[in-house]
mmCIF file of C-alpha atoms and ligand atoms in Angstrom:
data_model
loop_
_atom_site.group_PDB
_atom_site.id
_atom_site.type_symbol
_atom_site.label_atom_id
_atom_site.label_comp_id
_atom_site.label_asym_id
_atom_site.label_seq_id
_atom_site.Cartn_x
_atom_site.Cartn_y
_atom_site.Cartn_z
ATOM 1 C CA UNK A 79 21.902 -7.595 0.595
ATOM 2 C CA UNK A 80 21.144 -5.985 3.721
ATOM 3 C CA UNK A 81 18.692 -8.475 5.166
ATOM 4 C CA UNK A 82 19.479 -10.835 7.613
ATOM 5 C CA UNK A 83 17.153 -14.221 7.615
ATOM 6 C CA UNK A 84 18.565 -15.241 11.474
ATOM 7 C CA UNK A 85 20.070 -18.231 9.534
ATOM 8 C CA UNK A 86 21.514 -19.082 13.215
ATOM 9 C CA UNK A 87 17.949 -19.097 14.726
ATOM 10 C CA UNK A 88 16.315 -21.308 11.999
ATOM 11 C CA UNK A 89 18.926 -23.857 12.623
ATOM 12 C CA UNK A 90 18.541 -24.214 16.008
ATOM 13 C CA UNK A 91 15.185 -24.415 16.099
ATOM 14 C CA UNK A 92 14.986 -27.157 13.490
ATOM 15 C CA UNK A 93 17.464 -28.883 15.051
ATOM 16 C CA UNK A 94 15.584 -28.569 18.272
ATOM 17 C CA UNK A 95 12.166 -29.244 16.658
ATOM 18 C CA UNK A 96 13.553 -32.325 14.563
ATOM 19 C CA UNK A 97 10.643 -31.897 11.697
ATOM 20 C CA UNK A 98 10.483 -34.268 8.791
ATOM 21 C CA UNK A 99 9.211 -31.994 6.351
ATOM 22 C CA UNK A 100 8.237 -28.196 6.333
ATOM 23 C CA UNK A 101 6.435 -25.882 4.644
ATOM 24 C CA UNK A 102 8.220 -21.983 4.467
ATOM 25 C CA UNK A 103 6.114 -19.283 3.694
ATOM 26 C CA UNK A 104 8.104 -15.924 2.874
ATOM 27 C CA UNK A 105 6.820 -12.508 2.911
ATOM 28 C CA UNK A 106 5.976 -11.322 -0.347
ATOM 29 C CA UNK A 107 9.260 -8.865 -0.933
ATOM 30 C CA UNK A 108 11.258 -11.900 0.040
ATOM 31 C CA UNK A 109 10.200 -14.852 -2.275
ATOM 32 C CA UNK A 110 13.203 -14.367 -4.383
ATOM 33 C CA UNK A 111 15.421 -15.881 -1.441
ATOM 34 C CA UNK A 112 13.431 -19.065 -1.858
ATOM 35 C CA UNK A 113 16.708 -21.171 -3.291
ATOM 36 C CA UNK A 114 18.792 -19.633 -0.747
ATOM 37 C CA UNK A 115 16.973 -20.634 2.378
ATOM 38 C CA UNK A 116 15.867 -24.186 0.596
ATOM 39 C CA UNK A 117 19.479 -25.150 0.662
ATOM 40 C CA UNK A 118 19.818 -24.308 4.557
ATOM 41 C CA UNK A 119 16.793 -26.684 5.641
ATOM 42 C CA UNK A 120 17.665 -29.499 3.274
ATOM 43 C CA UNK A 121 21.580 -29.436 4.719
ATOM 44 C CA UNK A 122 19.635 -30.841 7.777
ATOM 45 C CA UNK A 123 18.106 -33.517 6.337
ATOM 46 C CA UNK A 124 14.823 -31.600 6.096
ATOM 47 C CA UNK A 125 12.074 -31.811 3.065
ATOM 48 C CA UNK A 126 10.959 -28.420 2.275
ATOM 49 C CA UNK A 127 8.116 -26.931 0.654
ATOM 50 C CA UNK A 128 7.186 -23.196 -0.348
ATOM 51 C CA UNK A 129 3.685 -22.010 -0.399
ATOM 52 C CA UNK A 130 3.247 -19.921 -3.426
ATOM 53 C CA UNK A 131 0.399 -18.276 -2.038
ATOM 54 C CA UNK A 132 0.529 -14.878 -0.983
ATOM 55 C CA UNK A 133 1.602 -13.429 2.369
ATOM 56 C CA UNK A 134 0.964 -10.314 3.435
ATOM 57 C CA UNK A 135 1.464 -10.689 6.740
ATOM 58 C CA UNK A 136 2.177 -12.484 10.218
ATOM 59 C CA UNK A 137 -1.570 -13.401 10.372
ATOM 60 C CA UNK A 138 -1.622 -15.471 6.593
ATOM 61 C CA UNK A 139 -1.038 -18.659 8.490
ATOM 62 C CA UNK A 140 -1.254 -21.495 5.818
ATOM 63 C CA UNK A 141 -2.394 -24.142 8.329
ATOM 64 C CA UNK A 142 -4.768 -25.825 5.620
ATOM 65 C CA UNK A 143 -1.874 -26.200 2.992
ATOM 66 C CA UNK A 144 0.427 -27.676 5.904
ATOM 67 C CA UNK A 145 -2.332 -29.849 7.033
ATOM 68 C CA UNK A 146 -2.503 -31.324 3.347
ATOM 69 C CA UNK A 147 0.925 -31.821 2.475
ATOM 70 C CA UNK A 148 1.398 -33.478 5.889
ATOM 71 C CA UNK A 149 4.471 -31.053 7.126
ATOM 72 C CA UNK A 150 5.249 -31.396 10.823
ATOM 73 C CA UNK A 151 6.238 -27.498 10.823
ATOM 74 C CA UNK A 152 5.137 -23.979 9.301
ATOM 75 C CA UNK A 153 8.490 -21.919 9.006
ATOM 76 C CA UNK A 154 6.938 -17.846 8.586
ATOM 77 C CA UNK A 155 9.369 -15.165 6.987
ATOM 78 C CA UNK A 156 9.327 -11.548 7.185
ATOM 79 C CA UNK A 157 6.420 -10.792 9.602
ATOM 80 C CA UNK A 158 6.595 -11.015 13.652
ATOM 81 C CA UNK A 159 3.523 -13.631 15.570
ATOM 82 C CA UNK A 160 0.589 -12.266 15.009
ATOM 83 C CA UNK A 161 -1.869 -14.977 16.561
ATOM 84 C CA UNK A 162 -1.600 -18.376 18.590
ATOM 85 C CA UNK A 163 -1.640 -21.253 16.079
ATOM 86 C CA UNK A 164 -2.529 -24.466 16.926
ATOM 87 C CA UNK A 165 -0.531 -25.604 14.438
ATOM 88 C CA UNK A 166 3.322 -25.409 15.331
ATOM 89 C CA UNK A 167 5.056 -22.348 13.526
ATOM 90 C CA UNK A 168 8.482 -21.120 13.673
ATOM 91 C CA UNK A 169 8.467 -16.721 13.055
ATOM 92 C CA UNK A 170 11.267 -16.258 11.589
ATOM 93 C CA UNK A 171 11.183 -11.622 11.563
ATOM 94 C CA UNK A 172 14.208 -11.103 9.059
ATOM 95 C CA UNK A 173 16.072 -8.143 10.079
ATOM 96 C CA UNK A 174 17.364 -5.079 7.908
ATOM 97 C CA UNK A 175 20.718 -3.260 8.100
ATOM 98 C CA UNK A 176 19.789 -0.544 5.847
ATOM 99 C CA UNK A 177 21.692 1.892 7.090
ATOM 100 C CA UNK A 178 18.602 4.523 8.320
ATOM 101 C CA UNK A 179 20.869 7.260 8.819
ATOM 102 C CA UNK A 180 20.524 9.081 5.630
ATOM 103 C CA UNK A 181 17.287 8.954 5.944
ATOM 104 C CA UNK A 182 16.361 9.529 9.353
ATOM 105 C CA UNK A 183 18.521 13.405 8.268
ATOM 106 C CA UNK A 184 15.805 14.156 5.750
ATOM 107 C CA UNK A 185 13.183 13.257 7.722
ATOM 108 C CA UNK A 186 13.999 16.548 10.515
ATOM 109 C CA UNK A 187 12.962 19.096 7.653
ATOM 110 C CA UNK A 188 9.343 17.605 8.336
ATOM 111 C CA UNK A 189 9.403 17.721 11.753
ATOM 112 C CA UNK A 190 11.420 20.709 12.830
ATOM 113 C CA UNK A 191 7.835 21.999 14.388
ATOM 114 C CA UNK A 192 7.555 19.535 16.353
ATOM 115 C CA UNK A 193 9.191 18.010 19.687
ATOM 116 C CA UNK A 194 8.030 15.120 20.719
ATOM 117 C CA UNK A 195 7.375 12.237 18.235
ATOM 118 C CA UNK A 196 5.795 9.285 18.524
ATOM 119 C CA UNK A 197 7.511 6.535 16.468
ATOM 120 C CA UNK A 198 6.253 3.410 15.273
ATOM 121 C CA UNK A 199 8.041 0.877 12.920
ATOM 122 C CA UNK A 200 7.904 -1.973 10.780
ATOM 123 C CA UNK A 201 9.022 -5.415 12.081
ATOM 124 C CA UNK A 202 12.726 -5.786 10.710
ATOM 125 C CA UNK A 203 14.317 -1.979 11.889
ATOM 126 C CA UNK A 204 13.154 -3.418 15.238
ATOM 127 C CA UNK A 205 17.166 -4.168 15.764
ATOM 128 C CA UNK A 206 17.289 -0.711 14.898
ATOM 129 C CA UNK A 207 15.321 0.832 17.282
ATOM 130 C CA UNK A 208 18.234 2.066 19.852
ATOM 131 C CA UNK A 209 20.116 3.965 16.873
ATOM 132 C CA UNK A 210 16.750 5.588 16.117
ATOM 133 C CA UNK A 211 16.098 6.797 19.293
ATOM 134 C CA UNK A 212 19.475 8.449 19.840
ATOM 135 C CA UNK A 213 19.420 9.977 16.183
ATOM 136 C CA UNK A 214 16.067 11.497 17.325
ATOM 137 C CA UNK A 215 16.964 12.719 20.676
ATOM 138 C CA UNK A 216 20.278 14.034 19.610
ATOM 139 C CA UNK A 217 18.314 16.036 17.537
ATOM 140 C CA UNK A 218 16.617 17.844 20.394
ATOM 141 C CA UNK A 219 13.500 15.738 20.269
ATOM 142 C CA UNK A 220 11.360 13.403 22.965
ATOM 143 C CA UNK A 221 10.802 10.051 21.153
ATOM 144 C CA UNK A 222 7.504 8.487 22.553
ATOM 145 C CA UNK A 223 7.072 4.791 21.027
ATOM 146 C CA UNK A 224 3.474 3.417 20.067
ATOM 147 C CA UNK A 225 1.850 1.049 22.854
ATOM 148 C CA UNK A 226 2.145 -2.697 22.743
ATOM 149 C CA UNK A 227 -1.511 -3.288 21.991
ATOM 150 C CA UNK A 228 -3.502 -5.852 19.926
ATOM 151 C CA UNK A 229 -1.499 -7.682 17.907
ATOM 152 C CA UNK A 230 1.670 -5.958 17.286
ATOM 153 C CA UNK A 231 4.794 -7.879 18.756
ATOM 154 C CA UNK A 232 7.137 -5.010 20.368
ATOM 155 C CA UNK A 233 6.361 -1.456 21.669
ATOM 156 C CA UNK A 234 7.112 0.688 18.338
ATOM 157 C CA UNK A 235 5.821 -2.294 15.983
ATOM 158 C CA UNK A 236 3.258 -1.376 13.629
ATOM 159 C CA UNK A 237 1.042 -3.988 11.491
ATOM 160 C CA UNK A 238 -1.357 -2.435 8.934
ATOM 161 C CA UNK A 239 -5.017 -3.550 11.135
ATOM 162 C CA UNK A 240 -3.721 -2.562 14.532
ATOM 163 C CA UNK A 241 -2.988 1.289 15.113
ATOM 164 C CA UNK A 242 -4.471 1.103 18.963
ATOM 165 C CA UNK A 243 -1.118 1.970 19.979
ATOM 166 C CA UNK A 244 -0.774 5.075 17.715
ATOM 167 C CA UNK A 245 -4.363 6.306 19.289
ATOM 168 C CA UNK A 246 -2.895 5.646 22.964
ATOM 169 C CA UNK A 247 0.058 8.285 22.663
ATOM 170 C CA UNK A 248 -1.511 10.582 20.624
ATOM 171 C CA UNK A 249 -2.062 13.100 22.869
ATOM 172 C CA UNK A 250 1.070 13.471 23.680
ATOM 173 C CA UNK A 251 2.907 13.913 20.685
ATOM 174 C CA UNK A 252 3.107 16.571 17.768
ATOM 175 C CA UNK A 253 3.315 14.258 15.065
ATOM 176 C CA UNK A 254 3.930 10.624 14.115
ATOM 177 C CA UNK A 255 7.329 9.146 12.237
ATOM 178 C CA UNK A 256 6.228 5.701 10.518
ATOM 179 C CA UNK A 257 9.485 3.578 9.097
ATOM 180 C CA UNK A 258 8.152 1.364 6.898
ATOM 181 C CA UNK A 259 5.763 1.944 3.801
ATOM 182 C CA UNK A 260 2.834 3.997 2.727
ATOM 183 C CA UNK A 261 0.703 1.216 3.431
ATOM 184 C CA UNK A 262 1.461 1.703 6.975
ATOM 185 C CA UNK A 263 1.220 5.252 7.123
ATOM 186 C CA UNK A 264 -1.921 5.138 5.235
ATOM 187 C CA UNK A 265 -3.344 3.019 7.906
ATOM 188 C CA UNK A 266 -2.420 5.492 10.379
ATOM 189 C CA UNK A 267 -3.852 8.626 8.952
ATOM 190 C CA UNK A 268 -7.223 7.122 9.719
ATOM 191 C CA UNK A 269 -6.457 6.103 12.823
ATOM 192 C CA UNK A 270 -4.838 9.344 14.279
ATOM 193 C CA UNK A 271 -5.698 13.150 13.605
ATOM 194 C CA UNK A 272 -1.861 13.951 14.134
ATOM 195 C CA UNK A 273 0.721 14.909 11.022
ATOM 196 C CA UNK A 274 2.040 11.728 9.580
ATOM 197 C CA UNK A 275 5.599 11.753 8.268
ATOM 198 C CA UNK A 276 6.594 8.211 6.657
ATOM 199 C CA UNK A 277 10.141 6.890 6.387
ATOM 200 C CA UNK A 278 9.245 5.128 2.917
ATOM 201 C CA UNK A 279 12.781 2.694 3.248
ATOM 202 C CA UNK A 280 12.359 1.028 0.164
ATOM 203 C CA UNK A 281 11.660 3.637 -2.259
ATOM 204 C CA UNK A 282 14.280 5.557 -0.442
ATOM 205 C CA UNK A 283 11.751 8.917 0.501
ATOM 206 C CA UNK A 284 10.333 10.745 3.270
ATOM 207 C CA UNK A 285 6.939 11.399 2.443
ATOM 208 C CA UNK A 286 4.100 13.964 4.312
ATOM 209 C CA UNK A 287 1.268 11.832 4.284
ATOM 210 C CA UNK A 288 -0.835 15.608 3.902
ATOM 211 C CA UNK A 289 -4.722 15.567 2.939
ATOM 212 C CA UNK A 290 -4.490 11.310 2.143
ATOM 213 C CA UNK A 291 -7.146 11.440 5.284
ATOM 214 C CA UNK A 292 -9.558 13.284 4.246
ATOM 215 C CA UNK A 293 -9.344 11.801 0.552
ATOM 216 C CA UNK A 294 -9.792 8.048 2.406
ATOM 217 C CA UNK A 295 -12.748 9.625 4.134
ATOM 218 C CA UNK A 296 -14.263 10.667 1.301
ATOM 219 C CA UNK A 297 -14.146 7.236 -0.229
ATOM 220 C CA UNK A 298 -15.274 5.317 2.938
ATOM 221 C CA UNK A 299 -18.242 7.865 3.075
ATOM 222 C CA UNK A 300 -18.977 7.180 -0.760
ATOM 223 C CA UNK A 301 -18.927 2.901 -0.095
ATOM 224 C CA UNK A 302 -21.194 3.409 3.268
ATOM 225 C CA UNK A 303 -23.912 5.192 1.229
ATOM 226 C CA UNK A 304 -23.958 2.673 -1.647
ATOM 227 C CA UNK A 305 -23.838 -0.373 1.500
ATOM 228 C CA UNK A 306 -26.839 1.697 2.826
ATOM 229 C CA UNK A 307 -28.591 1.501 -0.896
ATOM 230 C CA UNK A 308 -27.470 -2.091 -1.575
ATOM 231 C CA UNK A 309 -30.578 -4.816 -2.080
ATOM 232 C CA UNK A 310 -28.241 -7.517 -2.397
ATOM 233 C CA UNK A 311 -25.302 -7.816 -0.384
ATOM 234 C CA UNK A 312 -22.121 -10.157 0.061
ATOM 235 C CA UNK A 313 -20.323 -11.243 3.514
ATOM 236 C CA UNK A 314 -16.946 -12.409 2.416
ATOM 237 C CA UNK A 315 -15.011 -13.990 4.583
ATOM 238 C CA UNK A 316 -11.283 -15.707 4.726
ATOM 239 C CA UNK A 317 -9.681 -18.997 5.750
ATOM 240 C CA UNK A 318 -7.093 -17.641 6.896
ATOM 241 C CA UNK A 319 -6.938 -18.330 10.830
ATOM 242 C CA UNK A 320 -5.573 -14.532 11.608
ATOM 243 C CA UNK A 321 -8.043 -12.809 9.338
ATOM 244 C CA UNK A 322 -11.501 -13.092 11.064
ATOM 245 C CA UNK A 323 -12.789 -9.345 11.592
ATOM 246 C CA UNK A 324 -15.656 -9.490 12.673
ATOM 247 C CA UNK A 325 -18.948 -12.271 12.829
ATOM 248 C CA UNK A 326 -20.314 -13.094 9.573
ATOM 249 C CA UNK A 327 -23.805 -14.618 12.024
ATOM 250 C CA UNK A 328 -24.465 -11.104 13.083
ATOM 251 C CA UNK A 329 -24.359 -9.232 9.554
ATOM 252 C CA UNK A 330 -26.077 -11.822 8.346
ATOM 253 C CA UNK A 331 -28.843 -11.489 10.872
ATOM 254 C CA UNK A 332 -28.635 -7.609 10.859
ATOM 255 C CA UNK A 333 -28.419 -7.706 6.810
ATOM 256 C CA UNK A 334 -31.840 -9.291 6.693
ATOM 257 C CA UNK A 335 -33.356 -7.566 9.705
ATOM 258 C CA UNK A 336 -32.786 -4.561 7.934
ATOM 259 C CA UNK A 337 -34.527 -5.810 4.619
ATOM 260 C CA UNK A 338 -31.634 -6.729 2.298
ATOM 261 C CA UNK A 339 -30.807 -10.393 0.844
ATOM 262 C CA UNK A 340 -27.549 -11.028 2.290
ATOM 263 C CA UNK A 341 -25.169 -14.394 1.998
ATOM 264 C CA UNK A 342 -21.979 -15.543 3.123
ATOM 265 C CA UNK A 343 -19.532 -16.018 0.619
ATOM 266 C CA UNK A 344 -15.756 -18.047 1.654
ATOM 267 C CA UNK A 345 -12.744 -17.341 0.173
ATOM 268 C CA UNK A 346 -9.146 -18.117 0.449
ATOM 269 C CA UNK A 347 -8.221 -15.123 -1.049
ATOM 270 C CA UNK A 348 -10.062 -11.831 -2.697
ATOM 271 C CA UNK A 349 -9.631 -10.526 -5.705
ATOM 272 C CA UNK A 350 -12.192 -8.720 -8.218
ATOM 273 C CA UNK A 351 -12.138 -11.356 -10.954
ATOM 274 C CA UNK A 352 -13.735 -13.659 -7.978
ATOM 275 C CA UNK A 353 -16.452 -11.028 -7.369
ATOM 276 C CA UNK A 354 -16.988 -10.495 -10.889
ATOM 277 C CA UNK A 355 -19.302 -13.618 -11.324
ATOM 278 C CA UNK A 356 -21.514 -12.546 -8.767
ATOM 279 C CA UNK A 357 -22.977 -9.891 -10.412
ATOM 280 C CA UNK A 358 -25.845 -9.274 -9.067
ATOM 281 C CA UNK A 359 -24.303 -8.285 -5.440
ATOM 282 C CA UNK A 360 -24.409 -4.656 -5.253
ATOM 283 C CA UNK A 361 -21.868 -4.360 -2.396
ATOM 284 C CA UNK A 362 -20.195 -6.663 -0.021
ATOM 285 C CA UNK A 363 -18.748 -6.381 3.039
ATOM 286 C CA UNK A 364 -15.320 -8.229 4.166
ATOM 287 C CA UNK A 365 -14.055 -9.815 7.062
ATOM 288 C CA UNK A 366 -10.622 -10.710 5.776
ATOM 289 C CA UNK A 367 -8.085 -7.975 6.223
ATOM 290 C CA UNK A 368 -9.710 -5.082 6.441
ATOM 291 C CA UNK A 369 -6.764 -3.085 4.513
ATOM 292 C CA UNK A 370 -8.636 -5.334 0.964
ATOM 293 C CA UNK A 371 -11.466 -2.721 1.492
ATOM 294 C CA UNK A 372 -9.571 0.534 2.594
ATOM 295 C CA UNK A 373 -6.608 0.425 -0.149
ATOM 296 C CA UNK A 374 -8.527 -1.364 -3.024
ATOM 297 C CA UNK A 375 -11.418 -0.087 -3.277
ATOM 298 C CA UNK A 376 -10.645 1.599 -6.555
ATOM 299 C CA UNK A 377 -9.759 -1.992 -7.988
ATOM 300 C CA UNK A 378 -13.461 -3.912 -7.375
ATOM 301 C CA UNK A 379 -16.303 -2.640 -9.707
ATOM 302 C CA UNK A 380 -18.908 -2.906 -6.248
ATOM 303 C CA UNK A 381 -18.293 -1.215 -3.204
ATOM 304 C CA UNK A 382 -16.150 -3.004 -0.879
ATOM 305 C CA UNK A 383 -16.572 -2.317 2.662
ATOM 306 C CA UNK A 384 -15.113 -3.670 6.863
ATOM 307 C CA UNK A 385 -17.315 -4.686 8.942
ATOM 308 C CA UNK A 386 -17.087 -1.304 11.347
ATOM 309 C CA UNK A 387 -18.623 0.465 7.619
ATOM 310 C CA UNK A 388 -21.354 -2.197 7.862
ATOM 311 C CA UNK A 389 -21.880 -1.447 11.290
ATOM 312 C CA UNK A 390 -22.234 2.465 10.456
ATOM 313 C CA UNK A 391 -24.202 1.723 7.096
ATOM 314 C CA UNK A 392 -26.792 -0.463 9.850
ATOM 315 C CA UNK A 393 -26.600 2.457 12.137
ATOM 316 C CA UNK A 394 -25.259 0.454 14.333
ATOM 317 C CA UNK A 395 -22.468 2.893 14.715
ATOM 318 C CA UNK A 396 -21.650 6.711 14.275
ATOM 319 C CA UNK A 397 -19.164 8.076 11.567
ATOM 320 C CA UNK A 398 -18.688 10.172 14.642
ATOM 321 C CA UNK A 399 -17.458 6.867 16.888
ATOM 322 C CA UNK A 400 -15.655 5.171 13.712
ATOM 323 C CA UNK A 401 -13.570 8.414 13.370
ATOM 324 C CA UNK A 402 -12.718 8.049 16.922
ATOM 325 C CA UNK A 403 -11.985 4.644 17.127
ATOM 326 C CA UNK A 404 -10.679 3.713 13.436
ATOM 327 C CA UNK A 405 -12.083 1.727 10.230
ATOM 328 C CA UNK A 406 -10.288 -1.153 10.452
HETATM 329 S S1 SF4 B 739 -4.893 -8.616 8.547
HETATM 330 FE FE1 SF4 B 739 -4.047 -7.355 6.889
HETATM 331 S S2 SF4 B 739 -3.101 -5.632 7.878
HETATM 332 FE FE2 SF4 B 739 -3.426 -7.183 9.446
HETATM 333 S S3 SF4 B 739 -1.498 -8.303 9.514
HETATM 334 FE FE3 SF4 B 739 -2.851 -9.361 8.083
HETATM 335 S S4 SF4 B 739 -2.315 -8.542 6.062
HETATM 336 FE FE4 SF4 B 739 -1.493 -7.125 7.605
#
């Protein structure tokens, strides 16, 4: 195993936090460690709990389960703070020793145009990131990491709904390295007009993330026209405290200003077999993570859409501005 769950850090903390019970949610590539990690909380003395529900990242905060099982403490695996909680939670990032090396080789064939990079990462090479940079530059090329903006934790960190940081440096750089997966990179290639070359680490490939853009474009184009059409539309949104994109009072108002029968709809979690019963919605529009709408589309039989689409299907926005300033 090449992950390391900063087994040192989650002691401390509890120790230093003294909780009676806790609740650990793990990212979902990590579940499986579930015994492993239950046996280091219990050694203290500690009840512990694992939320089954999904986590896809640092914003799925499961304050409502921890309220009613009565924990003291959240304990979040795999993904860096994302928002302020109320409720007390302990990050716990995870770390990866993969070694990148191998990797970071193949990935020059890709980018032997190009001189300056900007690099962006996912949350556990963050260790990493030193090795990286002297790989690159040893190499012959400027390294130029993604801004600190939004909600991302470090300079270089990359989260799938917050690519202001890509936009910031774009100018400056020839094309964009991504370590982490195609969901990340796929975020990206709507966010920034550069050449996208992803460091896919689990699946062990580089990957040219070539002509996905204009494919995504397509589709978002497609879903705005069939919005545009809709009579009867859905505004979905999440309990989930880090997932609120967007206010569900202004569609609404805007929904029915514009002639449609709109309603709100809440959800802890979509999925099509949840839409499925409201049949006679002919698109809705969600204000969970926006990433539901851009990635899967193809698995909803209605037209799934963000709320920037809504905005540009209300002409409340331009294609024009959304391709400037991103979909999610
Ligand atoms: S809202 Fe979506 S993309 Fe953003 S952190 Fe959460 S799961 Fe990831």
């Amino acid at each position: 195993m090449t992950l390391d769950f900063e087994k040192e850090k989650l002691i401390r903390e509890l120790k230093k936090r003294k909780p009676k019970r806790v609740l650990v949610q793990l990212a979902e590539g990590i579940k499986k460690y579930a015994p492993e990690i239950s046996g280091w909380i219990e050694s203290l003395g500690i009840e512990v709990i694992f939320s089954g529900e999904t986590c896809w990242g640092g914003c799925s905060i499961a304050v409502q389960e921890a309220e009613a099982l009565g924990v003291d403490l959240i304990v979040h695996f795999g993904h860096a703070q994302f928002i302020e909680s109320k409720f007390p939670v302990l990050y716990i990032e995870v770390k990866d020793f993969l070694d990148l090396k191998p990797l970071l080789n193949k990935s020059l064939k890709e980018l032997n145009k190009f001189k300056t990079i900007g690099l962006s990462f996912s949350v556990q090479h963050q260790h990493d990131l030193k090795n990286i940079i002297n790989f690159y530059e040893k190499h012959g090329k400027k390294v130029i990491l993604s801004k600190k903006l939004g909600h991302v934790a470090y300079e270089g960190h990359i989260v799938g709904c917050q690519y202001s940081g890509l936009k910031a440096i774009q100018e400056q750089v020839g094309a964009f390295v991504i370590i982490g997966n195609q969901f990340h990179s796929m975020g990206a290639c709507l966010a920034v007009e550069k050449p996208i070359v992803l460091i896919d680490v689990y699946n062990d490939k580089i990957r040219s993330m070539k002509g996905i853009r204009e494919k995504i474009l397509k589709q978002r184009a497609f879903s705005i026209e069939k919005l545009r059409e809709a009579k009867n539309v859905g505004i979905i949104v999440e309990i989930k405290p880090g997932q609120r994109f967007g206010s569900p009072k202004i569609l609404l108002e805007k929904f029915r200003s514009a002639g449609k029968n709109a309603v709100v709809i809440t959800m802890n979690e979509i999925t099509p077999e949840k839409l499925m019963n409201f049949y006679n919605i002919d698109a809705f529009v969600e204000l969970a993570c926006p990433r539901i709408a851009l990635d899967d589309f193809a698995k909803y039989s209605k037209p799934i859409l963000t709320y920037k689409e809504a905005m540009i299907a209300l002409g409340e926005k331009t294609w024009k501005e959304a391709l400037k300033t991103g979909f999610v």
